[in-house]
Amino acid sequence: GENVEQHPSTLSVQEGDSAVIKCTYSDSASNYFPWYKQELGKGPQLIIDIRSNVGEKKDQRIAVTLNKTAKHFSLHITETQPEDSAVYFCAASIEDSNYQLIWGAGTKLIIKP
Amino acid sequence: KAGVTQTPRYLIKTRGQQVTLSCSPISGHRSVSWYQQTPGQGLQFLFEYFSETQRNKGNFPGRFSGRQFSNSRSEMNVSTLELGDSALYLCASSSHTLGGEAFFGQGTRLTVV
């Protein structure tokens, strides 16, 4: 079955710098890769996703890149702000009638003022 | 529209007791998934229900069970509680059309003493 590995487990960056979180997946059939952000005391919330027919997607300060050959995808956050501090989860799935998200272990992002 | 509602938000139970948690999905969503999240841990998948049928199941003991009603509301039951069951239990609902985003509730914080 699918397995998703996420690194690093903790990432501390200076406010204004960029942050990059990486995930690798094992099942080459996976074709949908969402990223979720979990703030303290809340459930995870989708921030960006990408499908296997594109290599990169951007939304303001957030971008996701996908390398299907290497089976890895990354979340890039530029110009980090204090409100970016949270736990970020990547996931992978096969979009079919029985799709199930397989989750990474999460990355705690700390933005230092 | 209203988000995913989980009740209760907090619960304290004694070892050996049983507990039932409730999740009301977003109106129109037919899929409900349950996750266990322990401090510093990722999202451990428990099970998923779609149109009243359990479609996917994680690697948890039989003490963990669930069901879904015709209105898509779901309940999760844990019998013979153990100290290690203390966790945040999250449910997520999805329309499960292609690219269906998973919307999470705020979770139920269960403490077993």
PDB file of C-alpha atoms in Angstrom:
ATOM      1  CA  GLY A   1       0.000   0.000   0.000  1.00  0.00           C
ATOM      2  CA  GLU A   2       0.875   3.666  -0.131  1.00  0.00           C
ATOM      3  CA  ASN A   3       3.361   5.136   2.350  1.00  0.00           C
ATOM      4  CA  VAL A   4       4.089   8.840   2.783  1.00  0.00           C
ATOM      5  CA  GLU A   5       7.200  10.140   4.528  1.00  0.00           C
ATOM      6  CA  GLN A   6       7.471  13.777   5.577  1.00  0.00           C
ATOM      7  CA  HIS A   7      10.553  15.795   6.551  1.00  0.00           C
ATOM      8  CA  PRO A   8      11.575  17.576   8.647  1.00  0.00           C
ATOM      9  CA  SER A   9       9.496  16.878  11.738  1.00  0.00           C
ATOM     10  CA  THR A  10      10.295  20.358  13.090  1.00  0.00           C
ATOM     11  CA  LEU A  11      11.373  23.432  11.140  1.00  0.00           C
ATOM     12  CA  SER A  12      12.350  26.744  12.670  1.00  0.00           C
ATOM     13  CA  VAL A  13      12.832  29.754  10.375  1.00  0.00           C
ATOM     14  CA  GLN A  14      13.300  33.489  10.840  1.00  0.00           C
ATOM     15  CA  GLU A  15      10.297  35.633  10.045  1.00  0.00           C
ATOM     16  CA  GLY A  16      10.525  36.750   6.437  1.00  0.00           C
ATOM     17  CA  ASP A  17      12.596  33.764   5.321  1.00  0.00           C
ATOM     18  CA  SER A  18      11.313  30.843   3.248  1.00  0.00           C
ATOM     19  CA  ALA A  19      10.295  27.410   4.526  1.00  0.00           C
ATOM     20  CA  VAL A  20      10.299  24.154   2.594  1.00  0.00           C
ATOM     21  CA  ILE A  21       8.692  20.879   3.690  1.00  0.00           C
ATOM     22  CA  LYS A  22       9.213  17.701   1.685  1.00  0.00           C
ATOM     23  CA  CYS A  23       7.207  14.512   1.282  1.00  0.00           C
ATOM     24  CA  THR A  24       7.900  11.307  -0.586  1.00  0.00           C
ATOM     25  CA  TYR A  25       5.341   8.686  -1.577  1.00  0.00           C
ATOM     26  CA  SER A  26       5.673   5.071  -2.605  1.00  0.00           C
ATOM     27  CA  ASP A  27       2.706   4.294  -4.883  1.00  0.00           C
ATOM     28  CA  SER A  28       3.257   5.583  -8.408  1.00  0.00           C
ATOM     29  CA  ALA A  29      -0.515   5.414  -8.969  1.00  0.00           C
ATOM     30  CA  SER A  30      -1.110   8.251  -6.500  1.00  0.00           C
ATOM     31  CA  ASN A  31      -2.350  11.307  -8.349  1.00  0.00           C
ATOM     32  CA  TYR A  32      -3.658  13.751  -5.753  1.00  0.00           C
ATOM     33  CA  PHE A  33      -1.466  15.511  -3.186  1.00  0.00           C
ATOM     34  CA  PRO A  34      -3.022  17.945  -0.701  1.00  0.00           C
ATOM     35  CA  TRP A  35      -1.361  19.940   2.071  1.00  0.00           C
ATOM     36  CA  TYR A  36      -3.149  20.729   5.327  1.00  0.00           C
ATOM     37  CA  LYS A  37      -2.361  23.236   8.060  1.00  0.00           C
ATOM     38  CA  GLN A  38      -3.330  22.574  11.662  1.00  0.00           C
ATOM     39  CA  GLU A  39      -3.320  25.483  14.073  1.00  0.00           C
ATOM     40  CA  LEU A  40      -3.360  24.970  17.803  1.00  0.00           C
ATOM     41  CA  GLY A  41      -6.737  23.736  19.039  1.00  0.00           C
ATOM     42  CA  LYS A  42      -8.171  23.312  15.558  1.00  0.00           C
ATOM     43  CA  GLY A  43      -8.617  20.568  13.010  1.00  0.00           C
ATOM     44  CA  PRO A  44      -6.423  20.495   9.886  1.00  0.00           C
ATOM     45  CA  GLN A  45      -7.463  22.732   7.013  1.00  0.00           C
ATOM     46  CA  LEU A  46      -6.609  22.378   3.325  1.00  0.00           C
ATOM     47  CA  ILE A  47      -4.225  25.113   2.149  1.00  0.00           C
ATOM     48  CA  ILE A  48      -3.195  23.899  -1.300  1.00  0.00           C
ATOM     49  CA  ASP A  49      -3.311  20.759  -3.418  1.00  0.00           C
ATOM     50  CA  ILE A  50      -1.832  19.481  -6.660  1.00  0.00           C
ATOM     51  CA  ARG A  51      -2.667  16.763  -9.129  1.00  0.00           C
ATOM     52  CA  SER A  52      -0.213  14.640 -11.055  1.00  0.00           C
ATOM     53  CA  ASN A  53      -0.934  16.349 -14.370  1.00  0.00           C
ATOM     54  CA  VAL A  54       0.853  19.534 -13.216  1.00  0.00           C
ATOM     55  CA  GLY A  55       4.306  20.119 -11.796  1.00  0.00           C
ATOM     56  CA  GLU A  56       3.740  23.270  -9.758  1.00  0.00           C
ATOM     57  CA  LYS A  57       0.918  25.295  -8.271  1.00  0.00           C
ATOM     58  CA  LYS A  58       1.043  28.662  -6.514  1.00  0.00           C
ATOM     59  CA  ASP A  59      -1.327  30.568  -4.271  1.00  0.00           C
ATOM     60  CA  GLN A  60       0.129  33.869  -3.062  1.00  0.00           C
ATOM     61  CA  ARG A  61       2.997  32.988  -0.672  1.00  0.00           C
ATOM     62  CA  ILE A  62       2.396  29.244  -0.880  1.00  0.00           C
ATOM     63  CA  ALA A  63       3.494  26.898  -3.640  1.00  0.00           C
ATOM     64  CA  VAL A  64       3.626  23.148  -4.123  1.00  0.00           C
ATOM     65  CA  THR A  65       5.905  21.300  -6.520  1.00  0.00           C
ATOM     66  CA  LEU A  66       5.576  17.716  -7.679  1.00  0.00           C
ATOM     67  CA  ASN A  67       8.235  15.432  -9.139  1.00  0.00           C
ATOM     68  CA  LYS A  68       6.437  12.299 -10.359  1.00  0.00           C
ATOM     69  CA  THR A  69       9.616  10.571 -11.465  1.00  0.00           C
ATOM     70  CA  ALA A  70      11.219  10.871  -8.047  1.00  0.00           C
ATOM     71  CA  LYS A  71       7.856  10.502  -6.289  1.00  0.00           C
ATOM     72  CA  HIS A  72       8.207  13.495  -4.075  1.00  0.00           C
ATOM     73  CA  PHE A  73       6.362  16.764  -3.563  1.00  0.00           C
ATOM     74  CA  SER A  74       7.201  19.852  -1.548  1.00  0.00           C
ATOM     75  CA  LEU A  75       5.472  22.781   0.124  1.00  0.00           C
ATOM     76  CA  HIS A  76       7.165  26.165  -0.195  1.00  0.00           C
ATOM     77  CA  ILE A  77       6.190  29.134   1.961  1.00  0.00           C
ATOM     78  CA  THR A  78       7.846  32.443   1.131  1.00  0.00           C
ATOM     79  CA  GLU A  79       8.087  35.596   3.264  1.00  0.00           C
ATOM     80  CA  THR A  80       7.013  33.668   6.356  1.00  0.00           C
ATOM     81  CA  GLN A  81       4.857  35.413   8.948  1.00  0.00           C
ATOM     82  CA  PRO A  82       4.052  34.580  12.590  1.00  0.00           C
ATOM     83  CA  GLU A  83       0.624  33.250  11.568  1.00  0.00           C
ATOM     84  CA  ASP A  84       2.352  30.577   9.487  1.00  0.00           C
ATOM     85  CA  SER A  85       3.382  28.856  12.727  1.00  0.00           C
ATOM     86  CA  ALA A  86       1.433  25.582  12.771  1.00  0.00           C
ATOM     87  CA  VAL A  87       1.713  21.879  12.006  1.00  0.00           C
ATOM     88  CA  TYR A  88       1.642  21.038   8.310  1.00  0.00           C
ATOM     89  CA  PHE A  89       0.575  17.659   6.932  1.00  0.00           C
ATOM     90  CA  CYS A  90       1.052  16.292   3.444  1.00  0.00           C
ATOM     91  CA  ALA A  91      -1.075  13.475   2.028  1.00  0.00           C
ATOM     92  CA  ALA A  92      -1.339  11.347  -1.088  1.00  0.00           C
ATOM     93  CA  SER A  93      -4.212   9.490  -2.668  1.00  0.00           C
ATOM     94  CA  ILE A  94      -5.505   7.875  -5.799  1.00  0.00           C
ATOM     95  CA  GLU A  95      -8.567   9.712  -7.025  1.00  0.00           C
ATOM     96  CA  ASP A  96     -10.933   6.875  -7.725  1.00  0.00           C
ATOM     97  CA  SER A  97     -14.218   5.684  -6.307  1.00  0.00           C
ATOM     98  CA  ASN A  98     -12.591   4.483  -3.107  1.00  0.00           C
ATOM     99  CA  TYR A  99      -9.931   7.081  -2.598  1.00  0.00           C
ATOM    100  CA  GLN A 100      -8.309   7.300   0.792  1.00  0.00           C
ATOM    101  CA  LEU A 101      -5.824   9.911   1.943  1.00  0.00           C
ATOM    102  CA  ILE A 102      -2.514   8.544   3.231  1.00  0.00           C
ATOM    103  CA  TRP A 103      -0.931  11.085   5.565  1.00  0.00           C
ATOM    104  CA  GLY A 104       2.594  12.164   6.363  1.00  0.00           C
ATOM    105  CA  ALA A 105       3.617  12.449  10.026  1.00  0.00           C
ATOM    106  CA  GLY A 106       3.473  16.241  10.070  1.00  0.00           C
ATOM    107  CA  THR A 107       5.955  19.123  10.339  1.00  0.00           C
ATOM    108  CA  LYS A 108       5.847  21.648  13.148  1.00  0.00           C
ATOM    109  CA  LEU A 109       6.785  25.010  11.624  1.00  0.00           C
ATOM    110  CA  ILE A 110       8.045  27.655  14.047  1.00  0.00           C
ATOM    111  CA  ILE A 111       8.455  31.227  12.842  1.00  0.00           C
ATOM    112  CA  LYS A 112      10.972  33.142  14.946  1.00  0.00           C
ATOM    113  CA  PRO A 113      10.332  36.898  15.302  1.00  0.00           C
TER     114      PRO A 113
ATOM    115  CA  LYS B   1     -22.811  26.609   5.304  1.00  0.00           C
ATOM    116  CA  ALA B   2     -22.173  25.032   8.694  1.00  0.00           C
ATOM    117  CA  GLY B   3     -18.898  23.192   9.170  1.00  0.00           C
ATOM    118  CA  VAL B   4     -18.222  19.791  10.642  1.00  0.00           C
ATOM    119  CA  THR B   5     -19.511  19.558  14.201  1.00  0.00           C
ATOM    120  CA  GLN B   6     -18.054  17.183  16.748  1.00  0.00           C
ATOM    121  CA  THR B   7     -19.537  16.596  20.175  1.00  0.00           C
ATOM    122  CA  PRO B   8     -18.561  16.658  22.897  1.00  0.00           C
ATOM    123  CA  ARG B   9     -15.431  18.847  22.683  1.00  0.00           C
ATOM    124  CA  TYR B  10     -13.918  17.446  25.865  1.00  0.00           C
ATOM    125  CA  LEU B  11     -14.455  14.196  27.697  1.00  0.00           C
ATOM    126  CA  ILE B  12     -12.910  12.540  30.749  1.00  0.00           C
ATOM    127  CA  LYS B  13     -13.474   8.825  31.232  1.00  0.00           C
ATOM    128  CA  THR B  14     -12.152   6.121  33.524  1.00  0.00           C
ATOM    129  CA  ARG B  15     -10.227   3.057  32.379  1.00  0.00           C
ATOM    130  CA  GLY B  16     -12.564   0.247  31.433  1.00  0.00           C
ATOM    131  CA  GLN B  17     -15.467   2.494  30.525  1.00  0.00           C
ATOM    132  CA  GLN B  18     -16.777   3.001  27.020  1.00  0.00           C
ATOM    133  CA  VAL B  19     -17.331   6.224  25.132  1.00  0.00           C
ATOM    134  CA  THR B  20     -19.299   7.396  22.105  1.00  0.00           C
ATOM    135  CA  LEU B  21     -18.257  10.399  20.042  1.00  0.00           C
ATOM    136  CA  SER B  22     -20.455  12.115  17.496  1.00  0.00           C
ATOM    137  CA  CYS B  23     -19.742  13.840  14.191  1.00  0.00           C
ATOM    138  CA  SER B  24     -22.168  15.803  12.029  1.00  0.00           C
ATOM    139  CA  PRO B  25     -20.712  16.330   8.554  1.00  0.00           C
ATOM    140  CA  ILE B  26     -21.265  19.244   6.224  1.00  0.00           C
ATOM    141  CA  SER B  27     -24.689  19.062   4.637  1.00  0.00           C
ATOM    142  CA  GLY B  28     -24.540  16.967   1.445  1.00  0.00           C
ATOM    143  CA  HIS B  29     -21.320  15.192   2.355  1.00  0.00           C
ATOM    144  CA  ARG B  30     -21.662  11.410   2.374  1.00  0.00           C
ATOM    145  CA  SER B  31     -18.178  10.435   3.521  1.00  0.00           C
ATOM    146  CA  VAL B  32     -17.003  10.668   7.125  1.00  0.00           C
ATOM    147  CA  SER B  33     -13.523   9.638   8.244  1.00  0.00           C
ATOM    148  CA  TRP B  34     -12.243   9.333  11.802  1.00  0.00           C
ATOM    149  CA  TYR B  35      -8.670   9.947  12.985  1.00  0.00           C
ATOM    150  CA  GLN B  36      -6.801   9.631  16.256  1.00  0.00           C
ATOM    151  CA  GLN B  37      -4.153  12.257  17.006  1.00  0.00           C
ATOM    152  CA  THR B  38      -1.891  11.898  20.027  1.00  0.00           C
ATOM    153  CA  PRO B  39       0.482  14.676  21.228  1.00  0.00           C
ATOM    154  CA  GLY B  40       3.268  15.163  18.733  1.00  0.00           C
ATOM    155  CA  GLN B  41       1.863  12.471  16.479  1.00  0.00           C
ATOM    156  CA  GLY B  42       0.327  12.595  13.086  1.00  0.00           C
ATOM    157  CA  LEU B  43      -3.120  11.586  11.984  1.00  0.00           C
ATOM    158  CA  GLN B  44      -3.780   7.901  12.579  1.00  0.00           C
ATOM    159  CA  PHE B  45      -6.638   6.743  10.358  1.00  0.00           C
ATOM    160  CA  LEU B  46      -9.371   4.807  12.145  1.00  0.00           C
ATOM    161  CA  PHE B  47     -12.075   4.220   9.534  1.00  0.00           C
ATOM    162  CA  GLU B  48     -14.172   5.827   6.848  1.00  0.00           C
ATOM    163  CA  TYR B  49     -17.900   5.561   6.252  1.00  0.00           C
ATOM    164  CA  PHE B  50     -19.625   6.306   2.990  1.00  0.00           C
ATOM    165  CA  SER B  51     -23.396   6.070   2.614  1.00  0.00           C
ATOM    166  CA  GLU B  52     -23.717   4.088   5.876  1.00  0.00           C
ATOM    167  CA  THR B  53     -21.065   1.518   4.869  1.00  0.00           C
ATOM    168  CA  GLN B  54     -17.567   1.210   6.268  1.00  0.00           C
ATOM    169  CA  ARG B  55     -15.404   1.558   3.199  1.00  0.00           C
ATOM    170  CA  ASN B  56     -11.888   1.782   4.636  1.00  0.00           C
ATOM    171  CA  LYS B  57     -10.419   0.715   7.952  1.00  0.00           C
ATOM    172  CA  GLY B  58      -7.158   1.517   9.676  1.00  0.00           C
ATOM    173  CA  ASN B  59      -5.060  -0.675  11.914  1.00  0.00           C
ATOM    174  CA  PHE B  60      -6.830  -0.283  15.237  1.00  0.00           C
ATOM    175  CA  PRO B  61      -8.145  -2.999  17.599  1.00  0.00           C
ATOM    176  CA  GLY B  62     -11.749  -4.084  17.539  1.00  0.00           C
ATOM    177  CA  ARG B  63     -12.463  -1.933  20.608  1.00  0.00           C
ATOM    178  CA  PHE B  64     -12.769   0.928  18.144  1.00  0.00           C
ATOM    179  CA  SER B  65     -15.946   0.847  16.104  1.00  0.00           C
ATOM    180  CA  GLY B  66     -18.183   3.244  14.272  1.00  0.00           C
ATOM    181  CA  ARG B  67     -21.344   3.649  12.323  1.00  0.00           C
ATOM    182  CA  GLN B  68     -23.027   6.103  10.020  1.00  0.00           C
ATOM    183  CA  PHE B  69     -26.681   6.979   9.888  1.00  0.00           C
ATOM    184  CA  SER B  70     -28.881   7.699   6.882  1.00  0.00           C
ATOM    185  CA  ASN B  71     -28.438  11.459   7.419  1.00  0.00           C
ATOM    186  CA  SER B  72     -24.615  10.919   7.188  1.00  0.00           C
ATOM    187  CA  ARG B  73     -24.043  11.701  10.858  1.00  0.00           C
ATOM    188  CA  SER B  74     -21.489   9.335  12.320  1.00  0.00           C
ATOM    189  CA  GLU B  75     -20.619   7.985  15.729  1.00  0.00           C
ATOM    190  CA  MET B  76     -17.438   6.398  16.963  1.00  0.00           C
ATOM    191  CA  ASN B  77     -17.370   4.071  19.944  1.00  0.00           C
ATOM    192  CA  VAL B  78     -14.428   2.935  22.031  1.00  0.00           C
ATOM    193  CA  SER B  79     -15.047   0.143  24.510  1.00  0.00           C
ATOM    194  CA  THR B  80     -12.942  -0.924  27.491  1.00  0.00           C
ATOM    195  CA  LEU B  81     -10.970   2.313  27.497  1.00  0.00           C
ATOM    196  CA  GLU B  82      -7.222   2.229  28.118  1.00  0.00           C
ATOM    197  CA  LEU B  83      -4.935   5.057  29.240  1.00  0.00           C
ATOM    198  CA  GLY B  84      -3.344   5.001  25.787  1.00  0.00           C
ATOM    199  CA  ASP B  85      -6.655   5.923  24.195  1.00  0.00           C
ATOM    200  CA  SER B  86      -6.240   9.466  25.488  1.00  0.00           C
ATOM    201  CA  ALA B  87      -6.069  11.556  22.336  1.00  0.00           C
ATOM    202  CA  LEU B  88      -7.734  14.112  20.102  1.00  0.00           C
ATOM    203  CA  TYR B  89     -10.276  12.372  17.894  1.00  0.00           C
ATOM    204  CA  LEU B  90     -10.947  14.160  14.634  1.00  0.00           C
ATOM    205  CA  CYS B  91     -13.586  13.535  12.061  1.00  0.00           C
ATOM    206  CA  ALA B  92     -13.506  14.788   8.496  1.00  0.00           C
ATOM    207  CA  SER B  93     -16.286  14.938   5.958  1.00  0.00           C
ATOM    208  CA  SER B  94     -16.003  14.953   2.198  1.00  0.00           C
ATOM    209  CA  SER B  95     -18.329  15.003  -0.744  1.00  0.00           C
ATOM    210  CA  HIS B  96     -16.022  12.490  -2.382  1.00  0.00           C
ATOM    211  CA  THR B  97     -16.425  13.860  -5.823  1.00  0.00           C
ATOM    212  CA  LEU B  98     -13.084  13.921  -7.615  1.00  0.00           C
ATOM    213  CA  GLY B  99     -10.818  16.239  -5.715  1.00  0.00           C
ATOM    214  CA  GLY B 100     -13.170  16.387  -2.802  1.00  0.00           C
ATOM    215  CA  GLU B 101     -11.563  18.337   0.016  1.00  0.00           C
ATOM    216  CA  ALA B 102     -11.676  16.807   3.485  1.00  0.00           C
ATOM    217  CA  PHE B 103     -13.167  19.231   6.013  1.00  0.00           C
ATOM    218  CA  PHE B 104     -12.195  18.586   9.607  1.00  0.00           C
ATOM    219  CA  GLY B 105     -14.072  19.277  12.784  1.00  0.00           C
ATOM    220  CA  GLN B 106     -12.329  20.729  15.843  1.00  0.00           C
ATOM    221  CA  GLY B 107     -12.125  17.314  17.427  1.00  0.00           C
ATOM    222  CA  THR B 108     -13.053  15.690  20.711  1.00  0.00           C
ATOM    223  CA  ARG B 109     -10.346  15.676  23.351  1.00  0.00           C
ATOM    224  CA  LEU B 110     -10.646  12.379  25.242  1.00  0.00           C
ATOM    225  CA  THR B 111      -8.764  11.895  28.495  1.00  0.00           C
ATOM    226  CA  VAL B 112      -8.734   8.463  30.113  1.00  0.00           C
ATOM    227  CA  VAL B 113      -7.795   8.392  33.787  1.00  0.00           C
TER     228      VAL B 113
END
